[in-house]
Coordinates of C-alpha atoms in Angstrom, one line a residue:
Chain A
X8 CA 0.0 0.0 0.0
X9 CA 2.8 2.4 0.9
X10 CA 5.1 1.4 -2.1
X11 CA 1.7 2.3 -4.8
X12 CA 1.1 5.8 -2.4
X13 CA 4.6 6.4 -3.5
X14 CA 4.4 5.5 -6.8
X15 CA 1.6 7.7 -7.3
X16 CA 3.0 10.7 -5.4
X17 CA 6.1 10.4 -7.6
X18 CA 4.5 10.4 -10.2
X19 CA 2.5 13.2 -9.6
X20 CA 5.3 15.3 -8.5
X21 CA 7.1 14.3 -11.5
X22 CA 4.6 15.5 -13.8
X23 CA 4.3 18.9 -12.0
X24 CA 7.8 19.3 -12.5
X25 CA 7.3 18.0 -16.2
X26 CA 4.6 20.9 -16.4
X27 CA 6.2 23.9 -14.6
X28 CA 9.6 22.8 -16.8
X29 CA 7.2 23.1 -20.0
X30 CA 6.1 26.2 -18.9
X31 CA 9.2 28.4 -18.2
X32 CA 10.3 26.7 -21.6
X33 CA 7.2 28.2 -23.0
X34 CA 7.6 31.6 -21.5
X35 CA 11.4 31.8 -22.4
X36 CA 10.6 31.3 -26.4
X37 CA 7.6 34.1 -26.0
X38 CA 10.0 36.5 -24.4
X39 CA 12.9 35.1 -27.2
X40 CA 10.5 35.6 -30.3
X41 CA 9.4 39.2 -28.9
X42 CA 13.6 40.2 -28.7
X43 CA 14.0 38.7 -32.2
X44 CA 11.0 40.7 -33.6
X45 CA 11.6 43.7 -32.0
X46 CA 15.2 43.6 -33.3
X47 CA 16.1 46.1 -35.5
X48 CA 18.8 44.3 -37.7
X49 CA 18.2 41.0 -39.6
X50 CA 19.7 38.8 -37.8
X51 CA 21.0 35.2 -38.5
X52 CA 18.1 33.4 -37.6
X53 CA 15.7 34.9 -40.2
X54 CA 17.6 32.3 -42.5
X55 CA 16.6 29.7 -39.9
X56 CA 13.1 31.2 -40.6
X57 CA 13.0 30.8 -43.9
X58 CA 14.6 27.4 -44.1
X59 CA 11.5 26.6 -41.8
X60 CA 8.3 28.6 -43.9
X61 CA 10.0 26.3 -47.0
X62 CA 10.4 23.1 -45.1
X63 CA 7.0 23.3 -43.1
X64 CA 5.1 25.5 -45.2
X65 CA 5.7 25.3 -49.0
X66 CA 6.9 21.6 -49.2
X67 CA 3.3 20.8 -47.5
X68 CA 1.5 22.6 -50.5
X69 CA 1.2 19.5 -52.4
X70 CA -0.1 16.7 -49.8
X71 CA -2.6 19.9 -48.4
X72 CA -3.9 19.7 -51.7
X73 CA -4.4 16.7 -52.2
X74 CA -6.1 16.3 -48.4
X75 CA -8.6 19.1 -49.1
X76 CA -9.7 19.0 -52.7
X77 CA -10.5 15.1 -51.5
X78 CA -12.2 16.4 -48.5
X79 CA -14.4 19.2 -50.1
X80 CA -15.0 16.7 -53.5
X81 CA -16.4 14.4 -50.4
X82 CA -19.0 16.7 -48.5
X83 CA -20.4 18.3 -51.5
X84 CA -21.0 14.9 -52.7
X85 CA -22.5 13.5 -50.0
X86 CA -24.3 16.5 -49.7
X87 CA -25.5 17.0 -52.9
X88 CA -27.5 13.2 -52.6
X89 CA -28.2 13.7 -49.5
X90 CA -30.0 17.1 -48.7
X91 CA -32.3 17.6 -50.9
X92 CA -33.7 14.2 -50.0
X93 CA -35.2 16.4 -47.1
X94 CA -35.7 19.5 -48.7
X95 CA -32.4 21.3 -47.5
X96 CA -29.9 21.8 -50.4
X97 CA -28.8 24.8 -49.4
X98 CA -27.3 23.8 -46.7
X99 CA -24.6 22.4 -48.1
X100 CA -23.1 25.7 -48.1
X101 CA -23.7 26.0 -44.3
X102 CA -21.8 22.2 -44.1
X103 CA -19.0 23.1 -46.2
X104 CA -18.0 26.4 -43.9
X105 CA -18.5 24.4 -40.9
X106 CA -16.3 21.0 -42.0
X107 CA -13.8 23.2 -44.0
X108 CA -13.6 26.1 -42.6
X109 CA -13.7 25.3 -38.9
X110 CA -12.9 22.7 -37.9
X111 CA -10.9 19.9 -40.6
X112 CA -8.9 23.1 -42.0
X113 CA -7.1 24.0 -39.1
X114 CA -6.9 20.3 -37.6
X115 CA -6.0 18.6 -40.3
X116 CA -3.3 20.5 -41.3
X117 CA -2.3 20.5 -38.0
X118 CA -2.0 16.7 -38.1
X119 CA 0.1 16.8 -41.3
X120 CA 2.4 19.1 -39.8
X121 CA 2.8 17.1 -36.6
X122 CA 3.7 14.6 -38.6
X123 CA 6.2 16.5 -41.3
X124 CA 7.7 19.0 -39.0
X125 CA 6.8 18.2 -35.5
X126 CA 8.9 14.7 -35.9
X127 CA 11.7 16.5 -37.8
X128 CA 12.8 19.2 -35.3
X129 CA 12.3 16.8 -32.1
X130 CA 14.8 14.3 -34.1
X131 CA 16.9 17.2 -35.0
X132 CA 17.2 19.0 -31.5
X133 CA 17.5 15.3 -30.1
X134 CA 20.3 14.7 -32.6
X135 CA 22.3 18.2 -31.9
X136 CA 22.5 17.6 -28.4
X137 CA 23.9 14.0 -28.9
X138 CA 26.7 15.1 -31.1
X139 CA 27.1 18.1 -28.5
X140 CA 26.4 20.7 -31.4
X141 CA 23.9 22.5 -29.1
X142 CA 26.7 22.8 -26.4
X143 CA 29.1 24.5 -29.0
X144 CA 26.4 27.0 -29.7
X145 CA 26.5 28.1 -25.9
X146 CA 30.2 27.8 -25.7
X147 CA 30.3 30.7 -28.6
X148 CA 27.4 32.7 -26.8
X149 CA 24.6 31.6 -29.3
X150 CA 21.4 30.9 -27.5
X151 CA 19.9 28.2 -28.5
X152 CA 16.8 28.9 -28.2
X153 CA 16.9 32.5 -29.7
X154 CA 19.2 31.1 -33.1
X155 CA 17.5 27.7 -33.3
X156 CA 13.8 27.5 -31.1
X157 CA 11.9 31.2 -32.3
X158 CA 12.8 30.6 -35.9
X159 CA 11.3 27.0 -35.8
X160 CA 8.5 28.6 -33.3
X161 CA 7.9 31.6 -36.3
X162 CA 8.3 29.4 -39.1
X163 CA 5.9 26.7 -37.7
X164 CA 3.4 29.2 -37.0
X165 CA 3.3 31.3 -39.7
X166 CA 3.2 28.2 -42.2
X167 CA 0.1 26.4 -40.1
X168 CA -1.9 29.8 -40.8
X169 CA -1.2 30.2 -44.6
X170 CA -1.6 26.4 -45.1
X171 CA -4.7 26.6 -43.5
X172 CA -5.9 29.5 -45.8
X173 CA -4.5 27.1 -48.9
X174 CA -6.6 24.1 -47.0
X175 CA -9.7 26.5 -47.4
X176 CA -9.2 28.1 -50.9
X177 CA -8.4 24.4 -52.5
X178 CA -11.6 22.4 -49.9
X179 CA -14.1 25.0 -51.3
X180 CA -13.1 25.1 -54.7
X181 CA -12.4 21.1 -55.2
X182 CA -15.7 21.0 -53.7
X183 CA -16.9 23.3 -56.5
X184 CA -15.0 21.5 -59.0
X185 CA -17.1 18.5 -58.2
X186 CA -20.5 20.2 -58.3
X187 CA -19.6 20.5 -62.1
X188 CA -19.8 16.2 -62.7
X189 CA -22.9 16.3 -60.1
X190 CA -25.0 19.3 -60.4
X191 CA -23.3 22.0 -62.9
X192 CA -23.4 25.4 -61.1
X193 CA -22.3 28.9 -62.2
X194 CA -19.2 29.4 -60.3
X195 CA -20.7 33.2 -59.5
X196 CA -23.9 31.6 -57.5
X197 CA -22.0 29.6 -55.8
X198 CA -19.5 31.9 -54.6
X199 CA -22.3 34.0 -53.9
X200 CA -24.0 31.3 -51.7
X201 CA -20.9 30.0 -49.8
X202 CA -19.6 34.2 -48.8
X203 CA -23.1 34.4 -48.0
X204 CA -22.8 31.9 -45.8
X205 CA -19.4 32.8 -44.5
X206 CA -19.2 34.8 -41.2
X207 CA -16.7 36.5 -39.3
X208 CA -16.9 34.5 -36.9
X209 CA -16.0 31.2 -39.0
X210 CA -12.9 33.3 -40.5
X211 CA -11.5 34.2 -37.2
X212 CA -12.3 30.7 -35.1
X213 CA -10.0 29.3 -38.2
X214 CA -7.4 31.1 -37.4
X215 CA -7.0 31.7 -34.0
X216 CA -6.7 27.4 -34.5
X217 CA -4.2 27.3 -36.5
X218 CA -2.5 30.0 -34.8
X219 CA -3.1 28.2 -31.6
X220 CA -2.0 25.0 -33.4
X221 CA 1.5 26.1 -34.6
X222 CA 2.4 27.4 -30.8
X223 CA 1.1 24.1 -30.2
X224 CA 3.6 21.9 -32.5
X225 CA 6.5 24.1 -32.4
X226 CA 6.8 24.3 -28.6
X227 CA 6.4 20.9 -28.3
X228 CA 8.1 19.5 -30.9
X229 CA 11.4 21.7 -29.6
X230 CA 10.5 21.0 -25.9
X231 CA 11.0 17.2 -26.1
X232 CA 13.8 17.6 -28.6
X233 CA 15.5 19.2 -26.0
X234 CA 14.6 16.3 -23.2
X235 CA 17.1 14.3 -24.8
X236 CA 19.8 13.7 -22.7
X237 CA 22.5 11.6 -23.9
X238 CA 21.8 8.7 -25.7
X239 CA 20.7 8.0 -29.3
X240 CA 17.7 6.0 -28.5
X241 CA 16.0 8.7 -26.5
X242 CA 15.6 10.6 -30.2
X243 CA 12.9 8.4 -31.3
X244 CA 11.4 8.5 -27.5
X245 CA 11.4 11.7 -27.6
X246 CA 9.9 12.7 -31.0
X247 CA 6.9 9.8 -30.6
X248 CA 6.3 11.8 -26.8
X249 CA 6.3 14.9 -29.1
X250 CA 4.1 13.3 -31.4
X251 CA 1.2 12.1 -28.7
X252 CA 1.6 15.3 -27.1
X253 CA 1.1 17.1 -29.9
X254 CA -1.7 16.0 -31.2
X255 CA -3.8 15.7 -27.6
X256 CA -3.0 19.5 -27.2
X257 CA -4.0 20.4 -30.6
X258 CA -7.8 18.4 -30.1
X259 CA -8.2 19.9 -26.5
X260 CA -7.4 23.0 -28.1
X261 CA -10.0 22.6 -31.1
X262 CA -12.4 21.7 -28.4
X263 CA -12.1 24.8 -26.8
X264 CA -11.7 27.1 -29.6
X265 CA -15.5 26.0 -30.6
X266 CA -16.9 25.7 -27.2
X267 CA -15.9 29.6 -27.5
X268 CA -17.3 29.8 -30.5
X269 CA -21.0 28.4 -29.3
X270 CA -21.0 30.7 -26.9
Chain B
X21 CA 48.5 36.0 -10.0
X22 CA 45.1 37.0 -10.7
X23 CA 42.7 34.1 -10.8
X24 CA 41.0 34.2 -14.6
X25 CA 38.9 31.0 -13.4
X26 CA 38.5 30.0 -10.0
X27 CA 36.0 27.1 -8.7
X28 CA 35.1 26.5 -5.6
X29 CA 33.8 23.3 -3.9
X30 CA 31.9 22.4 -7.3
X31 CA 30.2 19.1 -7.7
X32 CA 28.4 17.6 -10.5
X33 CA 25.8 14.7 -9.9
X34 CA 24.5 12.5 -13.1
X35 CA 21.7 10.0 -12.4
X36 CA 22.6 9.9 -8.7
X37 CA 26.4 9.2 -10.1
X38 CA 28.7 11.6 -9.2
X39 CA 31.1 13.4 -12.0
X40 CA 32.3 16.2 -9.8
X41 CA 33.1 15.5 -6.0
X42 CA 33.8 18.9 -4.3
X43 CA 36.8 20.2 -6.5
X44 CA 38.3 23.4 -5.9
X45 CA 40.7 25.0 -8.6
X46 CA 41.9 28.4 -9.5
X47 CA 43.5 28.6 -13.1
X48 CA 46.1 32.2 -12.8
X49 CA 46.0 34.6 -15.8
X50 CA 48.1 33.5 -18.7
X51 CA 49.1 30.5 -17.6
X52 CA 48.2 26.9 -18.6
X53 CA 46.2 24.0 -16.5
X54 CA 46.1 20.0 -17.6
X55 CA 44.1 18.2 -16.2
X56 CA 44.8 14.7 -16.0
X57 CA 43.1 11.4 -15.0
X58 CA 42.4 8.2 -16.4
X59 CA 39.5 7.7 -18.8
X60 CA 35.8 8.5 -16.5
X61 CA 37.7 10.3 -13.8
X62 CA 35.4 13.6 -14.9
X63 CA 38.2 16.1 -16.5
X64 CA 35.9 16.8 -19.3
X65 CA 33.1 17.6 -16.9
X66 CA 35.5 19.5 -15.4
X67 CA 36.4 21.7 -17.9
X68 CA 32.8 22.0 -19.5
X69 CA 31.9 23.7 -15.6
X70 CA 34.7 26.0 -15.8
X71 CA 33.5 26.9 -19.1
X72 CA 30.5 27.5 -17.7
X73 CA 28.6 25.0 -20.2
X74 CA 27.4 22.5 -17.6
X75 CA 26.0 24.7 -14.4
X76 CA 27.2 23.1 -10.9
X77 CA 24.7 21.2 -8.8
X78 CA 26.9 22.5 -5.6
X79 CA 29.5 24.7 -5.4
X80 CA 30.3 28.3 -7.3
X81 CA 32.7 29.5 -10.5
X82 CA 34.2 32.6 -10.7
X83 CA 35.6 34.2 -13.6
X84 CA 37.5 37.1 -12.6
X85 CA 35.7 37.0 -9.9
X86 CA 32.2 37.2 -10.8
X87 CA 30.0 34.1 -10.1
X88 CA 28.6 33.0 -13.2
X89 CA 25.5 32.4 -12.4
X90 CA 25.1 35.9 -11.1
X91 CA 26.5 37.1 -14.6
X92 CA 23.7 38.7 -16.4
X93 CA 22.7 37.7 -20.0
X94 CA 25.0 40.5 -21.5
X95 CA 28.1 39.7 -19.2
X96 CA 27.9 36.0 -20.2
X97 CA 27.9 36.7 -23.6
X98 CA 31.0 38.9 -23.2
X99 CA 31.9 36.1 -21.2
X100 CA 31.5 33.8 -24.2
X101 CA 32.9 35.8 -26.7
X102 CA 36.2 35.7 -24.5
X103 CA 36.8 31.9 -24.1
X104 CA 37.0 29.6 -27.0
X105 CA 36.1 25.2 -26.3
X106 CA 37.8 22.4 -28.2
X107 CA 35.3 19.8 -28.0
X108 CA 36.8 16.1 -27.4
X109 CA 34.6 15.1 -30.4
X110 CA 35.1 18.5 -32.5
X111 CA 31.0 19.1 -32.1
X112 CA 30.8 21.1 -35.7
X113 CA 27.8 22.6 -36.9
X114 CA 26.9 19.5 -39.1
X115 CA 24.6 21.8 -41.2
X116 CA 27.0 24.4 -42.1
X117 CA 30.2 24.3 -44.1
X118 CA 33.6 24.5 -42.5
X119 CA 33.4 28.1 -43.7
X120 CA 30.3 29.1 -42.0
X121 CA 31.4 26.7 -39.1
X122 CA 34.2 29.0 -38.3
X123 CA 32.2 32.3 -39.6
X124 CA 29.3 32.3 -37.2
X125 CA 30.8 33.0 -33.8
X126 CA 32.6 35.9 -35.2
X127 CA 29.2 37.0 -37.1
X128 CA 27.4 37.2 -33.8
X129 CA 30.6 38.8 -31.6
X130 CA 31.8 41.1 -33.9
X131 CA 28.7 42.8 -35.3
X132 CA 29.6 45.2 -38.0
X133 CA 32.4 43.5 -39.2
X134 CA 32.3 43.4 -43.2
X135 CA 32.1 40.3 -45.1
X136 CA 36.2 40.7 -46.1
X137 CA 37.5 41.3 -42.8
X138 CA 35.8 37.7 -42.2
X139 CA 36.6 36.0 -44.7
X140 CA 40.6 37.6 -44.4
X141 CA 40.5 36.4 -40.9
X142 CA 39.1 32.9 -42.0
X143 CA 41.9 32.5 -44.6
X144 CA 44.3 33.4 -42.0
X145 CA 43.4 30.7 -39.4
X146 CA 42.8 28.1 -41.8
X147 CA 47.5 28.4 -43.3
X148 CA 47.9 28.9 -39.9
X149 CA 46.8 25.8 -38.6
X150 CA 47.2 24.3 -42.5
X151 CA 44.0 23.0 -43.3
X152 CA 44.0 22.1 -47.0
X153 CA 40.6 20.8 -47.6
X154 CA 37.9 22.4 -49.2
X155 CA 36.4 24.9 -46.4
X156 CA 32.6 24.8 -48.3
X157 CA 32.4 21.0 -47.4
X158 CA 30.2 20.4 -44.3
X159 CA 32.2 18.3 -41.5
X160 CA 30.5 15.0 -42.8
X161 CA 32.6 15.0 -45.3
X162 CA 36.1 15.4 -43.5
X163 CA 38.1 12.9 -41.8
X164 CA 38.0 13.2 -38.1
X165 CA 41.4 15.0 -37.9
X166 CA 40.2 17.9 -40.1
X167 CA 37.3 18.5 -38.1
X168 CA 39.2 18.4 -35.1
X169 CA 41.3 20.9 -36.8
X170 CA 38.1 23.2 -37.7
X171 CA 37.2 22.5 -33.9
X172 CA 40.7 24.5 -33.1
X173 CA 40.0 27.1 -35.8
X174 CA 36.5 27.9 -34.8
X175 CA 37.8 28.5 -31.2
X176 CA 40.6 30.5 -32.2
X177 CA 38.4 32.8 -34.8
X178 CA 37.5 35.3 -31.7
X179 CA 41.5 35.3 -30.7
X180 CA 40.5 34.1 -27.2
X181 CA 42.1 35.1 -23.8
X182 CA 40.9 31.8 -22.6
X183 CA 41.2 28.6 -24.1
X184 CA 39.5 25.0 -23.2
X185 CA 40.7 22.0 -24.7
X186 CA 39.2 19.0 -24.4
X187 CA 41.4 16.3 -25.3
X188 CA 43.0 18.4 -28.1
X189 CA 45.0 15.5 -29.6
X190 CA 43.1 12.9 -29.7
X191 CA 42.4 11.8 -34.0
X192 CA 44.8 14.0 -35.2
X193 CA 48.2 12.8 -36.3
X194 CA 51.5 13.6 -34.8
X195 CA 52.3 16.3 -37.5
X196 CA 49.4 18.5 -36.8
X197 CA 49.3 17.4 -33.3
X198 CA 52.9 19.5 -33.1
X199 CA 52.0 22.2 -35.1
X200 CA 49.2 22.9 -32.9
X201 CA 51.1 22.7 -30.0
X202 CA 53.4 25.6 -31.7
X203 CA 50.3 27.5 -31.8
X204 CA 49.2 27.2 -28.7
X205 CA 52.6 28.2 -27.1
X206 CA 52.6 31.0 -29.2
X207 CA 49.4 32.0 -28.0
X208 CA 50.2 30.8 -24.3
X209 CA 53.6 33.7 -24.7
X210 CA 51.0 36.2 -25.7
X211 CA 49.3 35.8 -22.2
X212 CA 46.6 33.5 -23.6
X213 CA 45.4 31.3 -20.4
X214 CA 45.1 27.4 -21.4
X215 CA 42.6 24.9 -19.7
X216 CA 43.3 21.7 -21.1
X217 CA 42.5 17.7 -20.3
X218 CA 44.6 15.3 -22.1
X219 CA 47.0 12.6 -22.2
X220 CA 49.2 13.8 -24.2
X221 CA 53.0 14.0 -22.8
X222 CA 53.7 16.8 -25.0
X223 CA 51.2 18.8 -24.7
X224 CA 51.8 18.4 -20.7
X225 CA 55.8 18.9 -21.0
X226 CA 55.3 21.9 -23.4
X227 CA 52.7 23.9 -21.9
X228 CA 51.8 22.7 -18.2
X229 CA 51.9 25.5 -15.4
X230 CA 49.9 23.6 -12.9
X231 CA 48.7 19.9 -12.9
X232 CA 45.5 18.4 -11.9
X233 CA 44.8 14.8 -11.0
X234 CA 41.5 13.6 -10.9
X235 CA 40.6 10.4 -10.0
X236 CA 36.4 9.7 -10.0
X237 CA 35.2 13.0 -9.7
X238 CA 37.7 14.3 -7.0
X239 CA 41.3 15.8 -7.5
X240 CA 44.2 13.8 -6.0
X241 CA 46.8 15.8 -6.3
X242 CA 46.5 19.6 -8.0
X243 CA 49.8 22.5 -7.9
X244 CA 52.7 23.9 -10.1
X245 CA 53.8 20.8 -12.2
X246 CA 57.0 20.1 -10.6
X247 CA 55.1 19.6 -7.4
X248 CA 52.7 17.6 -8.5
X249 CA 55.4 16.0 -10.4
X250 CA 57.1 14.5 -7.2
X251 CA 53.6 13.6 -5.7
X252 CA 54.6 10.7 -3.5
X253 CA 50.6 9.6 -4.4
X254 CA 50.6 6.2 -5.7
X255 CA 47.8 6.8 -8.0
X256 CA 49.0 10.3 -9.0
X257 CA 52.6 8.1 -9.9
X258 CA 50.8 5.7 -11.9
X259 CA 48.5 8.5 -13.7
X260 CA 52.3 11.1 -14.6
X261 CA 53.9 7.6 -15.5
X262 CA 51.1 6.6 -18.2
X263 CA 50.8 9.9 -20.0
X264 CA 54.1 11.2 -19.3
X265 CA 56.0 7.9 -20.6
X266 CA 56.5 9.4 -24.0
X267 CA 58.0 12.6 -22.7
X268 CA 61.8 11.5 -23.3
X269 CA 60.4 13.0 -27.1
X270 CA 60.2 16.2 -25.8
X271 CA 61.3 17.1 -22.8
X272 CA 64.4 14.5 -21.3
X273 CA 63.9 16.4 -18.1
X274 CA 60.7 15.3 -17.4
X275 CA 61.6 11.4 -17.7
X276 CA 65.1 12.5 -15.5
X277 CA 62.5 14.1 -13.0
X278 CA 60.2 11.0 -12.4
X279 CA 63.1 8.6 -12.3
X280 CA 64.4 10.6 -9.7
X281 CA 61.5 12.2 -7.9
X282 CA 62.7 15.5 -8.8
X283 CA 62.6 18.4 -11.5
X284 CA 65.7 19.4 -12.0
X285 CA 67.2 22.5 -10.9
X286 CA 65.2 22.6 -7.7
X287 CA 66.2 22.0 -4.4

């Protein structure tokens, strides 16, 4: 009985730790990104950036296109045989906002990224600090986490929101393309219906997702890359924990983002 | 002498293991400390605290008498930007060329500088220390001694007053091995201050000041070298006689002073 108490008050302990750790890592990239935007030259890690926006953004263009022009070809289908049965075809306008828009925009590019990026820069961290690379940054007075974490934190962020807009623009117009084999539609009444449709509300919920997603992945991703302590094997540890983590942040955070929105 | 580096009752504890058992050390300005021990007995944990890249778990480091972890953000970097680390395993930038390998730290410390001044200083570094290879390969593509020898050249690119050397001759060959030892006694006249852990009989002979044994964590036997020299410490014999065995190649009065159990000229 005593041994399990323990147990379980180790184990608690240990994930306060995990969590007030986690935090102050958080906190220390937010203060890091606000010194890097604020400064007034362009400094070496705007390259890092960019490596990023083309790693995590623009090689994702093709496989995001793919995803959503499936994805909106499927609702407007469904839809289309669907609705009318009951005297509601118009709603499929209402259905595509909601499912694109909403809520599979944001999260599912969010679950490709996890899987792109958020694997490659837990691997990558993890494999720095084995070959002691991250050490020789601080022994020259490089930060790591001001050269290698706010790029990766930018980059990751910034892509998720554009790919996200690029989810939307390809869903809703695959989904028109479609229409054309099913039920042949000018393309000016049915932008007409679907902006019609579209609120403010809709617009912003996406991205404040996506933005909320790429803190999400980034921080993450970078926290548990730098967990690894010594040994090769703790890379892959690390990056599935990264992984898991990941994507349970990014549904409770979906979760709450449209609970906010019913409200 | 003023102390550059000074530590004070520092320990280090891995996984309930511990690296670092209490040491105290003070390393004088301009002059050079090995540190010596066999394989595990903590000298590169040693170094990496006086460097300031491991923090202590006990204990404080000073450098110039300022406890680094009271330094603030800008006085560490300054910090930084005077010390220069040979890592045991070189530790290159695996994503960069040698070129940008040995450019960054000088991009960050010397803002302003143009784009010739860095690539003149590059240039200059890489005769000196004769690396012939091509400097846009990345360190994947070098053999172990060249990126050892980029690990030199990236620490000497800020001209350091402080230099840590892990290990410095381990994978390179006698050849460079010697012509970096030139450099560093060169630099070592000029009032550079050398923290070094190695094996290497010459490197000891050539450049020692002060000796420090280690032996699991805590140091044996630690003072000018011809003290430590005549230690009368079995272990501290058996350590000098291992790495020192080869020093009849450099220094015959070394070998005359452990087979007589003193350094000659003293009384």
């Amino acid at each position: 009985m005593r041994g399990t108490l323990e147990r379980i008050g180790g184990g608690v302990l240990r994930r306060g730790r995990d969590l007030f750790y986690a935090t102050g890592y958080f906190l220390e990239v937010l203060k890091e990104t606000g010194r890097f935007l604020r400064a007034r030259q362009v400094g070496y890690g705007y390259r890092v950036l960019i490596m990023q926006i083309l790693f995590t953004g623009v090689e994702a263009l093709g496989i995001i296109a793919v995803i959503s022009l499936s994805l909106g070809a499927v609702i407007i289908v469904q839809g289309l045989n669907l609705l009318p049965q009951f005297g509601q075809g118009r709603l499929i306008y209402g259905i595509l906002i909601a499912v694109i828009t909403r809520e599979l925009g944001p999260i599912l590019t969010a679950f490709i990224i996890i899987a792109r990026s958020g694997t490659a820069m837990s691997t990558e961290l993890g494999n720095l600090i084995i070959s002691h690379e991250i050490e020789a940054y601080i022994a020259f007075g490089i930060k790591p986490i001001s050269y290698l974490i706010v790029p990766r934190f930018l980059g990751v962020t910034i892509s998720l929101v554009l790919l996200n807009l690029y989810f939307n623009l390809f869903g809703l117009l695959g989904s028109f393309l479609v229409t054309q084999f099913v039920k042949p539609l000018p393309l000016g009444e049915y932008l007409y219906e679907l902006l019609s449709t579209l609120k403010a509300a809709d617009v912003i919920s996406s991205l404040v997702k996506s933005l909320a997603f790429g803190v999400i992945i980034s921080v993450t991703a970078t926290y548990y890359g730098f967990r690894v302590e010594q040994s090769s094997t703790e890379v892959p540890q690390m990056a599935i924990k990264a992984v898991g983590r990941s994507f349970i942040l990014c549904i409770l955070a979906n979760a709450v983002v449209t609970l906010v929105y019913y409200l | 002498m003023d102390a550059v580096i000074e530590l004070r009752e520092v320990s280090l504890v891995r996984d309930s293991t511990t690296i670092l058992d209490s040491v105290s050390l003070v390393v004088p300005k301009g002059s050079c400390v090995v540190v010596m021990g066999y394989s595990g007995s903590g000298h590169t944990a040693l170094l990496k605290t006086a460097a300031g890249l491991v923090p202590a778990d006990r204990g404080k480091v000073y450098f110039e008498g300022r406890d680094m972890d009271r330094m603030s953000e800008a006085e560490l970097f300054r910090f930084r930007g005077r010390c220069g680390f040979v890592f045991q395993d070189a530790a290159l930038w695996a994503n960069m060329s040698v070129y940008q390998n040995v450019a960054l730290p000088l991009q960050f410390h010397r803002r302003g500088i143009g784009r010739d001044e860095i690539d003149a200083r590059i240039r200059e570094l890489l005769r000196e220390f004769d690396f012939r290879d091509n400097p846009e390969l990345r360190p994947a593509r070098l053999s172990a001694g060249e990126r050892k020898q980029v690990s030199f050249i990236r620490a000497m690119i800020l001209d350091p007053e402080v230099l840590f050397l892990d290990d410095p001759t381990s994978s390179i060959d006698n050849v460079l091995a010697d012509r970096i030892l030139s450099i560093m006694a060169g630099g070592k006249r000029r009032g550079r201050t050398l923290v070094i852990a190695t094996h290497s009989a010459a490197f000891t002979t050539r450049l020692a000041d002060y000796l420090v044994v280690l032996r699991e964590g805590r140091v044996v036997e630690q003072g000018p070298i011809g003290e430590v020299l005549r230690s009368s410490d079995p272990y501290v014999a058996a350590v000098l006689s291992e790495n020192l065995s080869q020093a009849a190649a450099y220094d015959g009065d070394i070998l005359d002073l452990l087979e007589d159990g003193g350094f000659p000229g003293e009384d």
